[in-house]
PDB file of C-alpha atoms in Angstrom:
ATOM      1  CA  LEU A  42      -6.084 -20.557  -2.090  1.00 58.00           C
ATOM      2  CA  LEU A  43      -3.087 -18.984   0.082  1.00 63.00           C
ATOM      3  CA  GLY A  44      -2.089 -18.535  -2.605  1.00 69.00           C
ATOM      4  CA  ASN A  45      -5.314 -15.653  -3.662  1.00 73.00           C
ATOM      5  CA  ARG A  46      -5.178 -14.406  -0.179  1.00 69.00           C
ATOM      6  CA  VAL A  47      -1.305 -12.967  -0.146  1.00 68.00           C
ATOM      7  CA  LYS A  48      -3.374 -11.133  -3.027  1.00 70.00           C
ATOM      8  CA  GLU A  49      -6.008 -10.579  -1.546  1.00 68.00           C
ATOM      9  CA  LYS A  50      -4.200  -8.995   1.377  1.00 63.00           C
ATOM     10  CA  TYR A  51      -1.448  -6.338  -0.684  1.00 65.00           C
ATOM     11  CA  VAL A  52      -4.385  -5.212  -2.967  1.00 63.00           C
ATOM     12  CA  ALA A  53      -6.007  -4.133   0.554  1.00 59.00           C
ATOM     13  CA  GLY A  54      -2.595  -2.181   1.575  1.00 62.00           C
ATOM     14  CA  ASP A  55      -2.488  -4.791   4.782  1.00 68.00           C
ATOM     15  CA  LYS A  56       1.452  -5.141   3.504  1.00 72.00           C
ATOM     16  CA  MET A  57       2.446  -8.079   6.813  1.00 74.00           C
ATOM     17  CA  ALA A  58      -0.666  -9.588   6.805  1.00 72.00           C
ATOM     18  CA  ALA A  59       0.317 -10.832   2.914  1.00 76.00           C
ATOM     19  CA  LEU A  60       3.823 -11.286   4.115  1.00 80.00           C
ATOM     20  CA  GLU A  61       2.501 -13.327   7.572  1.00 80.00           C
ATOM     21  CA  VAL A  62       0.230 -15.381   4.947  1.00 77.00           C
ATOM     22  CA  ASN A  63       2.785 -15.265   2.177  1.00 80.00           C
ATOM     23  CA  ILE A  64       5.485 -16.887   5.177  1.00 84.00           C
ATOM     24  CA  GLU A  65       2.548 -19.895   5.904  1.00 82.00           C
ATOM     25  CA  LYS A  66       1.676 -21.074   1.727  1.00 82.00           C
ATOM     26  CA  LYS A  67       6.166 -21.298   1.751  1.00 85.00           C
ATOM     27  CA  HIS A  68       5.905 -23.530   4.725  1.00 83.00           C
ATOM     28  CA  ASN A  69       3.281 -25.283   3.904  1.00 82.00           C
ATOM     29  CA  VAL A  70       4.673 -25.720   0.264  1.00 84.00           C
ATOM     30  CA  ALA A  71       7.622 -27.059   1.963  1.00 87.00           C
ATOM     31  CA  CYS A  72       6.252 -29.700   4.045  1.00 82.00           C
ATOM     32  CA  LEU A  73       3.828 -30.683   1.572  1.00 82.00           C
ATOM     33  CA  GLU A  74       7.944 -31.798  -1.218  1.00 86.00           C
ATOM     34  CA  TRP A  75       8.466 -33.238   2.527  1.00 83.00           C
ATOM     35  CA  LEU A  76       6.690 -35.711   2.478  1.00 81.00           C
ATOM     36  CA  LYS A  77       6.137 -35.861  -1.609  1.00 83.00           C
ATOM     37  CA  GLU A  78       9.939 -36.743  -1.393  1.00 85.00           C
ATOM     38  CA  ARG A  79       9.858 -38.764   2.080  1.00 80.00           C
ATOM     39  CA  ARG A  80       7.180 -41.434  -0.171  1.00 81.00           C
ATOM     40  CA  GLU A  81       8.745 -41.340  -3.996  1.00 84.00           C
ATOM     41  CA  GLY A  82      12.259 -42.787  -1.930  1.00 82.00           C
ATOM     42  CA  GLY A  83      10.068 -45.677  -0.198  1.00 81.00           C
ATOM     43  CA  PHE A  84       9.401 -43.861   3.547  1.00 78.00           C
ATOM     44  CA  GLU A  85       6.025 -44.574   5.109  1.00 74.00           C
ATOM     45  CA  ALA A  86       4.499 -40.436   6.002  1.00 65.00           C
ATOM     46  CA  PRO A  87       4.024 -39.717   9.028  1.00 66.00           C
ATOM     47  CA  ASN A  88       0.850 -39.604  10.468  1.00 73.00           C
ATOM     48  CA  HIS A  89      -1.263 -36.573  10.087  1.00 67.00           C
ATOM     49  CA  LYS A  90      -4.589 -35.368   9.017  1.00 72.00           C
ATOM     50  CA  VAL A  91      -5.316 -32.766   6.573  1.00 68.00           C
ATOM     51  CA  VAL A  92      -7.265 -29.596   8.048  1.00 70.00           C
ATOM     52  CA  LYS A  93      -9.482 -27.446   6.182  1.00 68.00           C
ATOM     53  CA  ARG A  94      -9.928 -23.861   8.020  1.00 65.00           C
ATOM     54  CA  SER A  95     -12.539 -21.249   7.068  1.00 62.00           C
ATOM     55  CA  VAL A  96     -10.942 -17.839   7.499  1.00 60.00           C
ATOM     56  CA  ARG A  97     -13.142 -14.900   8.577  1.00 59.00           C
ATOM     57  CA  THR A  98     -12.017 -11.773   6.138  1.00 60.00           C
ATOM     58  CA  ALA A  99     -12.919  -8.638   5.032  1.00 61.00           C
ATOM     59  CA  SER A 100     -14.974  -7.849   2.025  1.00 71.00           C
ATOM     60  CA  VAL A 101     -14.356  -4.315   1.735  1.00 84.00           C
ATOM     61  CA  ASN A 102     -11.734  -1.413  -0.368  1.00 88.00           C
ATOM     62  CA  PRO A 103     -10.251   0.404   2.980  1.00 86.00           C
ATOM     63  CA  LYS A 104      -9.210   2.831   1.930  1.00 89.00           C
ATOM     64  CA  ILE A 105     -12.516   5.115   0.427  1.00 91.00           C
ATOM     65  CA  ALA A 106     -14.548   6.365   3.483  1.00 91.00           C
ATOM     66  CA  ASP A 107     -18.440   4.964   3.894  1.00 88.00           C
ATOM     67  CA  HIS A 108     -19.698   8.574   2.392  1.00 91.00           C
ATOM     68  CA  LYS A 109     -17.945   7.876  -1.238  1.00 93.00           C
ATOM     69  CA  VAL A 110     -17.668   6.578  -4.733  1.00 95.00           C
ATOM     70  CA  VAL A 111     -14.253   5.965  -6.818  1.00 96.00           C
ATOM     71  CA  VAL A 112     -15.013   6.596  -9.815  1.00 97.00           C
ATOM     72  CA  THR A 113     -12.810   5.229 -12.477  1.00 96.00           C
ATOM     73  CA  VAL A 114     -12.359   6.399 -16.183  1.00 97.00           C
ATOM     74  CA  HIS A 115      -9.920   3.805 -17.579  1.00 96.00           C
ATOM     75  CA  ARG A 116      -9.975   4.641 -21.290  1.00 95.00           C
ATOM     76  CA  GLY A 117     -12.183   6.088 -24.687  1.00 96.00           C
ATOM     77  CA  ALA A 118     -12.282   3.834 -27.867  1.00 95.00           C
ATOM     78  CA  CYS A 119     -12.535   4.940 -31.203  1.00 95.00           C
ATOM     79  CA  LEU A 120     -14.042   7.849 -30.286  1.00 95.00           C
ATOM     80  CA  PRO A 121     -15.881  10.347 -33.341  1.00 94.00           C
ATOM     81  CA  VAL A 122     -13.099  13.133 -33.231  1.00 93.00           C
ATOM     82  CA  PRO A 123     -13.871  16.147 -35.849  1.00 88.00           C
ATOM     83  CA  GLY A 124     -11.020  15.429 -39.180  1.00 82.00           C
ATOM     84  CA  GLY A 125      -9.385  12.911 -36.720  1.00 79.00           C
ATOM     85  CA  LYS A 126      -7.652  15.290 -34.543  1.00 82.00           C
ATOM     86  CA  GLY A 127      -8.354  16.926 -31.098  1.00 88.00           C
ATOM     87  CA  ALA A 128      -7.641  16.858 -27.472  1.00 92.00           C
ATOM     88  CA  THR A 129      -9.995  14.472 -26.146  1.00 95.00           C
ATOM     89  CA  PHE A 130     -12.093  14.610 -22.280  1.00 96.00           C
ATOM     90  CA  ALA A 131     -15.093  13.998 -20.493  1.00 97.00           C
ATOM     91  CA  LYS A 132     -16.951  15.426 -17.443  1.00 96.00           C
ATOM     92  CA  LEU A 133     -18.130  13.752 -15.324  1.00 95.00           C
ATOM     93  CA  SER A 134     -21.204  14.129 -12.574  1.00 94.00           C
ATOM     94  CA  MET A 135     -23.717  12.185 -10.398  1.00 93.00           C
ATOM     95  CA  THR A 136     -27.797  11.753 -11.343  1.00 90.00           C
ATOM     96  CA  PHE A 137     -28.411  12.121  -8.048  1.00 89.00           C
ATOM     97  CA  PRO A 138     -29.362  13.778  -6.130  1.00 82.00           C
ATOM     98  CA  LYS A 139     -31.227  16.426  -8.464  1.00 76.00           C
ATOM     99  CA  ASP A 140     -28.126  19.180  -8.244  1.00 71.00           C
ATOM    100  CA  ALA A 141     -25.804  16.434  -8.111  1.00 67.00           C
ATOM    101  CA  ALA A 142     -25.045  17.602 -12.005  1.00 62.00           C
ATOM    102  CA  VAL A 143     -23.957  21.089 -11.163  1.00 61.00           C
ATOM    103  CA  THR A 144     -22.355  20.280  -7.966  1.00 69.00           C
ATOM    104  CA  SER A 145     -20.491  16.838  -8.482  1.00 76.00           C
ATOM    105  CA  GLU A 146     -19.048  18.190 -12.483  1.00 89.00           C
ATOM    106  CA  GLN A 147     -15.741  16.366 -12.753  1.00 94.00           C
ATOM    107  CA  ARG A 148     -13.423  16.159 -15.233  1.00 94.00           C
ATOM    108  CA  THR A 149     -10.260  14.098 -16.723  1.00 95.00           C
ATOM    109  CA  ALA A 150      -6.931  15.324 -17.988  1.00 93.00           C
ATOM    110  CA  SER A 151      -7.238  16.643 -21.157  1.00 92.00           C
ATOM    111  CA  SER A 152      -5.564  13.443 -24.110  1.00 92.00           C
ATOM    112  CA  ALA A 153      -3.158  16.025 -25.028  1.00 89.00           C
ATOM    113  CA  ASP A 154      -1.990  16.163 -21.242  1.00 91.00           C
ATOM    114  CA  LEU A 155      -0.543  12.008 -21.341  1.00 90.00           C
ATOM    115  CA  THR A 156       1.990  10.774 -21.844  1.00 84.00           C
ATOM    116  CA  PRO A 157       2.695   9.370 -25.360  1.00 82.00           C
ATOM    117  CA  LYS A 158       1.769   6.104 -25.262  1.00 75.00           C
ATOM    118  CA  ALA A 159      -1.629   7.082 -23.797  1.00 74.00           C
ATOM    119  CA  ALA A 160      -2.008  10.136 -26.159  1.00 74.00           C
ATOM    120  CA  ASP A 161      -3.901   8.858 -28.872  1.00 88.00           C
ATOM    121  CA  ASP A 162      -6.927  11.445 -29.291  1.00 92.00           C
ATOM    122  CA  ALA A 163      -9.394   9.127 -30.422  1.00 93.00           C
ATOM    123  CA  ASN A 164      -8.829   6.183 -28.128  1.00 94.00           C
ATOM    124  CA  PRO A 165      -6.872   7.351 -25.144  1.00 94.00           C
ATOM    125  CA  GLU A 166      -5.469   6.117 -21.813  1.00 94.00           C
ATOM    126  CA  TRP A 167      -6.898   7.787 -18.918  1.00 95.00           C
ATOM    127  CA  GLU A 168      -6.958   5.695 -15.731  1.00 95.00           C
ATOM    128  CA  SER A 169      -8.883   8.916 -14.331  1.00 96.00           C
ATOM    129  CA  VAL A 170      -9.597   8.489 -11.169  1.00 96.00           C
ATOM    130  CA  HIS A 171     -12.488  10.465  -9.464  1.00 96.00           C
ATOM    131  CA  GLU A 172     -13.995  10.380  -5.393  1.00 95.00           C
ATOM    132  CA  PHE A 173     -17.669  11.565  -5.315  1.00 94.00           C
ATOM    133  CA  VAL A 174     -19.208  12.006  -1.931  1.00 92.00           C
ATOM    134  CA  LEU A 175     -22.813  10.455  -1.491  1.00 91.00           C
ATOM    135  CA  GLU A 176     -24.195   9.762   1.871  1.00 88.00           C
ATOM    136  CA  ARG A 177     -25.981   6.939   2.015  1.00 86.00           C
ATOM    137  CA  SER A 178     -30.252   7.526   2.919  1.00 90.00           C
ATOM    138  CA  GLN A 179     -33.583   5.206   2.938  1.00 91.00           C
ATOM    139  CA  ASN A 180     -34.117   7.307   0.286  1.00 92.00           C
ATOM    140  CA  MET A 181     -30.653   6.905  -1.634  1.00 92.00           C
ATOM    141  CA  LEU A 182     -30.694   2.694  -1.937  1.00 93.00           C
ATOM    142  CA  ARG A 183     -34.726   3.787  -3.997  1.00 93.00           C
ATOM    143  CA  TYR A 184     -33.575   5.757  -6.399  1.00 93.00           C
ATOM    144  CA  ALA A 185     -30.389   3.139  -6.371  1.00 94.00           C
ATOM    145  CA  ALA A 186     -33.171   0.016  -6.467  1.00 94.00           C
ATOM    146  CA  LYS A 187     -34.903   2.218  -9.619  1.00 93.00           C
ATOM    147  CA  LYS A 188     -31.200   2.198 -11.054  1.00 93.00           C
ATOM    148  CA  HIS A 189     -32.046   6.056 -10.716  1.00 92.00           C
ATOM    149  CA  VAL A 190     -28.155   7.478  -9.292  1.00 95.00           C
ATOM    150  CA  ARG A 191     -25.979   6.183 -12.309  1.00 95.00           C
ATOM    151  CA  VAL A 192     -22.364   8.302 -13.514  1.00 95.00           C
ATOM    152  CA  ALA A 193     -23.067  10.227 -16.584  1.00 95.00           C
ATOM    153  CA  VAL A 194     -20.019  10.821 -18.622  1.00 97.00           C
ATOM    154  CA  GLU A 195     -19.951  13.059 -22.078  1.00 97.00           C
ATOM    155  CA  VAL A 196     -16.739  13.095 -23.628  1.00 97.00           C
ATOM    156  CA  TYR A 197     -15.705  16.196 -25.877  1.00 96.00           C
ATOM    157  CA  CYS A 198     -13.102  17.574 -27.965  1.00 94.00           C
ATOM    158  CA  GLU A 199     -10.917  20.687 -28.087  1.00 88.00           C
ATOM    159  CA  THR A 200     -11.156  23.090 -30.924  1.00 80.00           C
ATOM    160  CA  THR A 201      -9.890  25.574 -32.232  1.00 64.00           C
ATOM    161  CA  LYS A 202     -12.811  28.397 -34.013  1.00 59.00           C
ATOM    162  CA  MET A 203     -11.433  31.458 -34.893  1.00 50.00           C
ATOM    163  CA  LEU A 204      -9.332  34.106 -33.322  1.00 53.00           C
ATOM    164  CA  PHE A 205      -7.292  31.719 -32.529  1.00 58.00           C
ATOM    165  CA  ARG A 206      -9.795  30.337 -29.662  1.00 61.00           C
ATOM    166  CA  LYS A 207     -10.383  26.810 -28.185  1.00 70.00           C
ATOM    167  CA  ALA A 208     -13.867  25.676 -28.556  1.00 80.00           C
ATOM    168  CA  HIS A 209     -15.355  21.667 -26.734  1.00 87.00           C
ATOM    169  CA  ALA A 210     -17.222  20.031 -29.238  1.00 91.00           C
ATOM    170  CA  PHE A 211     -19.577  17.237 -27.681  1.00 95.00           C
ATOM    171  CA  LEU A 212     -18.822  13.534 -28.991  1.00 96.00           C
ATOM    172  CA  GLY A 213     -20.962  11.990 -27.142  1.00 97.00           C
ATOM    173  CA  LYS A 214     -22.841  10.906 -23.442  1.00 97.00           C
ATOM    174  CA  ALA A 215     -23.304   7.693 -21.463  1.00 97.00           C
ATOM    175  CA  GLU A 216     -24.094   6.620 -17.909  1.00 97.00           C
ATOM    176  CA  LEU A 217     -22.692   4.004 -15.702  1.00 97.00           C
ATOM    177  CA  ASP A 218     -25.106   1.990 -13.838  1.00 97.00           C
ATOM    178  CA  LEU A 219     -24.722   2.411  -9.903  1.00 96.00           C
ATOM    179  CA  SER A 220     -27.339  -0.422  -9.026  1.00 96.00           C
ATOM    180  CA  PRO A 221     -24.244  -3.399  -8.463  1.00 95.00           C
ATOM    181  CA  LEU A 222     -23.218  -0.987  -5.261  1.00 95.00           C
ATOM    182  CA  LEU A 223     -26.233  -2.278  -3.651  1.00 94.00           C
ATOM    183  CA  THR A 224     -24.815  -5.927  -3.310  1.00 91.00           C
ATOM    184  CA  SER A 225     -21.034  -5.785  -4.453  1.00 91.00           C
ATOM    185  CA  LYS A 226     -18.313  -3.572  -3.491  1.00 92.00           C
ATOM    186  CA  ASP A 227     -17.106  -2.817  -6.471  1.00 93.00           C
ATOM    187  CA  VAL A 228     -19.083  -2.641 -10.732  1.00 94.00           C
ATOM    188  CA  VAL A 229     -16.478  -3.879 -12.684  1.00 93.00           C
ATOM    189  CA  MET A 230     -14.640  -2.474 -15.544  1.00 94.00           C
ATOM    190  CA  THR A 231     -17.856  -1.568 -18.374  1.00 95.00           C
ATOM    191  CA  GLU A 232     -17.494  -0.358 -21.736  1.00 96.00           C
ATOM    192  CA  LEU A 233     -20.387   1.989 -22.072  1.00 97.00           C
ATOM    193  CA  THR A 234     -21.734   2.899 -25.741  1.00 97.00           C
ATOM    194  CA  LEU A 235     -21.159   7.274 -26.416  1.00 97.00           C
ATOM    195  CA  MET A 236     -24.452   8.282 -27.681  1.00 97.00           C
ATOM    196  CA  ASP A 237     -25.668  11.393 -29.223  1.00 95.00           C
ATOM    197  CA  GLU A 238     -27.262  14.626 -27.156  1.00 93.00           C
ATOM    198  CA  LYS A 239     -30.715  13.264 -26.769  1.00 91.00           C
ATOM    199  CA  GLY A 240     -29.803   9.529 -25.609  1.00 91.00           C
ATOM    200  CA  ARG A 241     -31.822   8.385 -28.551  1.00 91.00           C
ATOM    201  CA  ARG A 242     -28.863   7.044 -31.372  1.00 95.00           C
ATOM    202  CA  ALA A 243     -25.737   5.786 -31.116  1.00 96.00           C
ATOM    203  CA  ALA A 244     -23.150   8.629 -31.334  1.00 95.00           C
ATOM    204  CA  GLY A 245     -19.921   6.494 -32.263  1.00 94.00           C
ATOM    205  CA  GLY A 246     -17.193   5.715 -29.719  1.00 96.00           C
ATOM    206  CA  SER A 247     -17.156   3.948 -26.095  1.00 97.00           C
ATOM    207  CA  VAL A 248     -15.792   4.454 -22.877  1.00 97.00           C
ATOM    208  CA  TRP A 249     -15.080   2.168 -20.006  1.00 97.00           C
ATOM    209  CA  LEU A 250     -15.428   2.846 -16.427  1.00 97.00           C
ATOM    210  CA  SER A 251     -15.966   1.546 -13.214  1.00 96.00           C
ATOM    211  CA  ALA A 252     -16.769   2.371  -9.308  1.00 96.00           C
ATOM    212  CA  SER A 253     -16.428   1.011  -6.042  1.00 95.00           C
ATOM    213  CA  VAL A 254     -17.474   2.190  -2.493  1.00 94.00           C
ATOM    214  CA  ARG A 255     -15.727   1.301   1.092  1.00 91.00           C
ATOM    215  CA  ALA A 256     -18.665  -1.906   1.454  1.00 90.00           C
ATOM    216  CA  PRO A 257     -22.022  -3.034  -0.537  1.00 91.00           C
ATOM    217  CA  TRP A 258     -25.030  -0.399   0.286  1.00 92.00           C
ATOM    218  CA  ASN A 259     -27.535  -2.973   2.018  1.00 87.00           C
ATOM    219  CA  GLY A 260     -24.863  -3.803   4.779  1.00 78.00           C
ATOM    220  CA  LYS A 261     -24.101  -6.850   4.236  1.00 67.00           C
ATOM    221  CA  ASP A 262     -21.833  -9.173   2.746  1.00 57.00           C
ATOM    222  CA  LYS A 263     -18.528  -7.044   4.449  1.00 57.00           C
ATOM    223  CA  PHE A 264     -17.129 -10.452   5.026  1.00 55.00           C
ATOM    224  CA  LEU A 265     -16.332 -13.928   3.141  1.00 53.00           C
ATOM    225  CA  ASP A 266     -15.411 -17.426   4.477  1.00 53.00           C
ATOM    226  CA  THR A 267     -12.417 -18.535   2.404  1.00 53.00           C
ATOM    227  CA  VAL A 268     -10.808 -21.712   3.225  1.00 51.00           C
TER     228      VAL A 268
END
């Protein structure tokens, strides 16, 4: 359990706290090893007792501001690239409020700009991080409860037409539901099947997205009791 606390502190960016917990962990391990050696040597263990203690730790993402949603586009898989060749990229936007699709649009890097290891056009490893502003209001919470607060993603392929002019071919679209953020600070990495422009049929391929906020939108579970 102390090992888990070390990891949590380190991931949260609190390296000093992680170091202190790690020192406590090493001390406890050393004490247990000493007791084990004494018992194996025929000595009686000194009077002692094992105490379980609860530690209240913050269940938040401290690097994320209260009004931000951080979305990561991890990768694409088996994208239906025309002719099997053409750099791919994704566009993202929020579905809430109504004008968010225009005001919040962002895009990943093109697969052609990724490192050679991650630059497979049909299976790009984007690992692209995006921040969206989303003020927490009663209206937003109602929409989220109805699963109307989502991240919309559209995937495109760069193609070359006559006179070497580049065009963007639509490959598919999907949406990541953010309603889990009502009760959790994270939406785990999720595979989303790409659909056609009307959203009725699978277009082929998928994208993997995740999302995080500072704390659950319902204002609860900001702290966890760990033993």
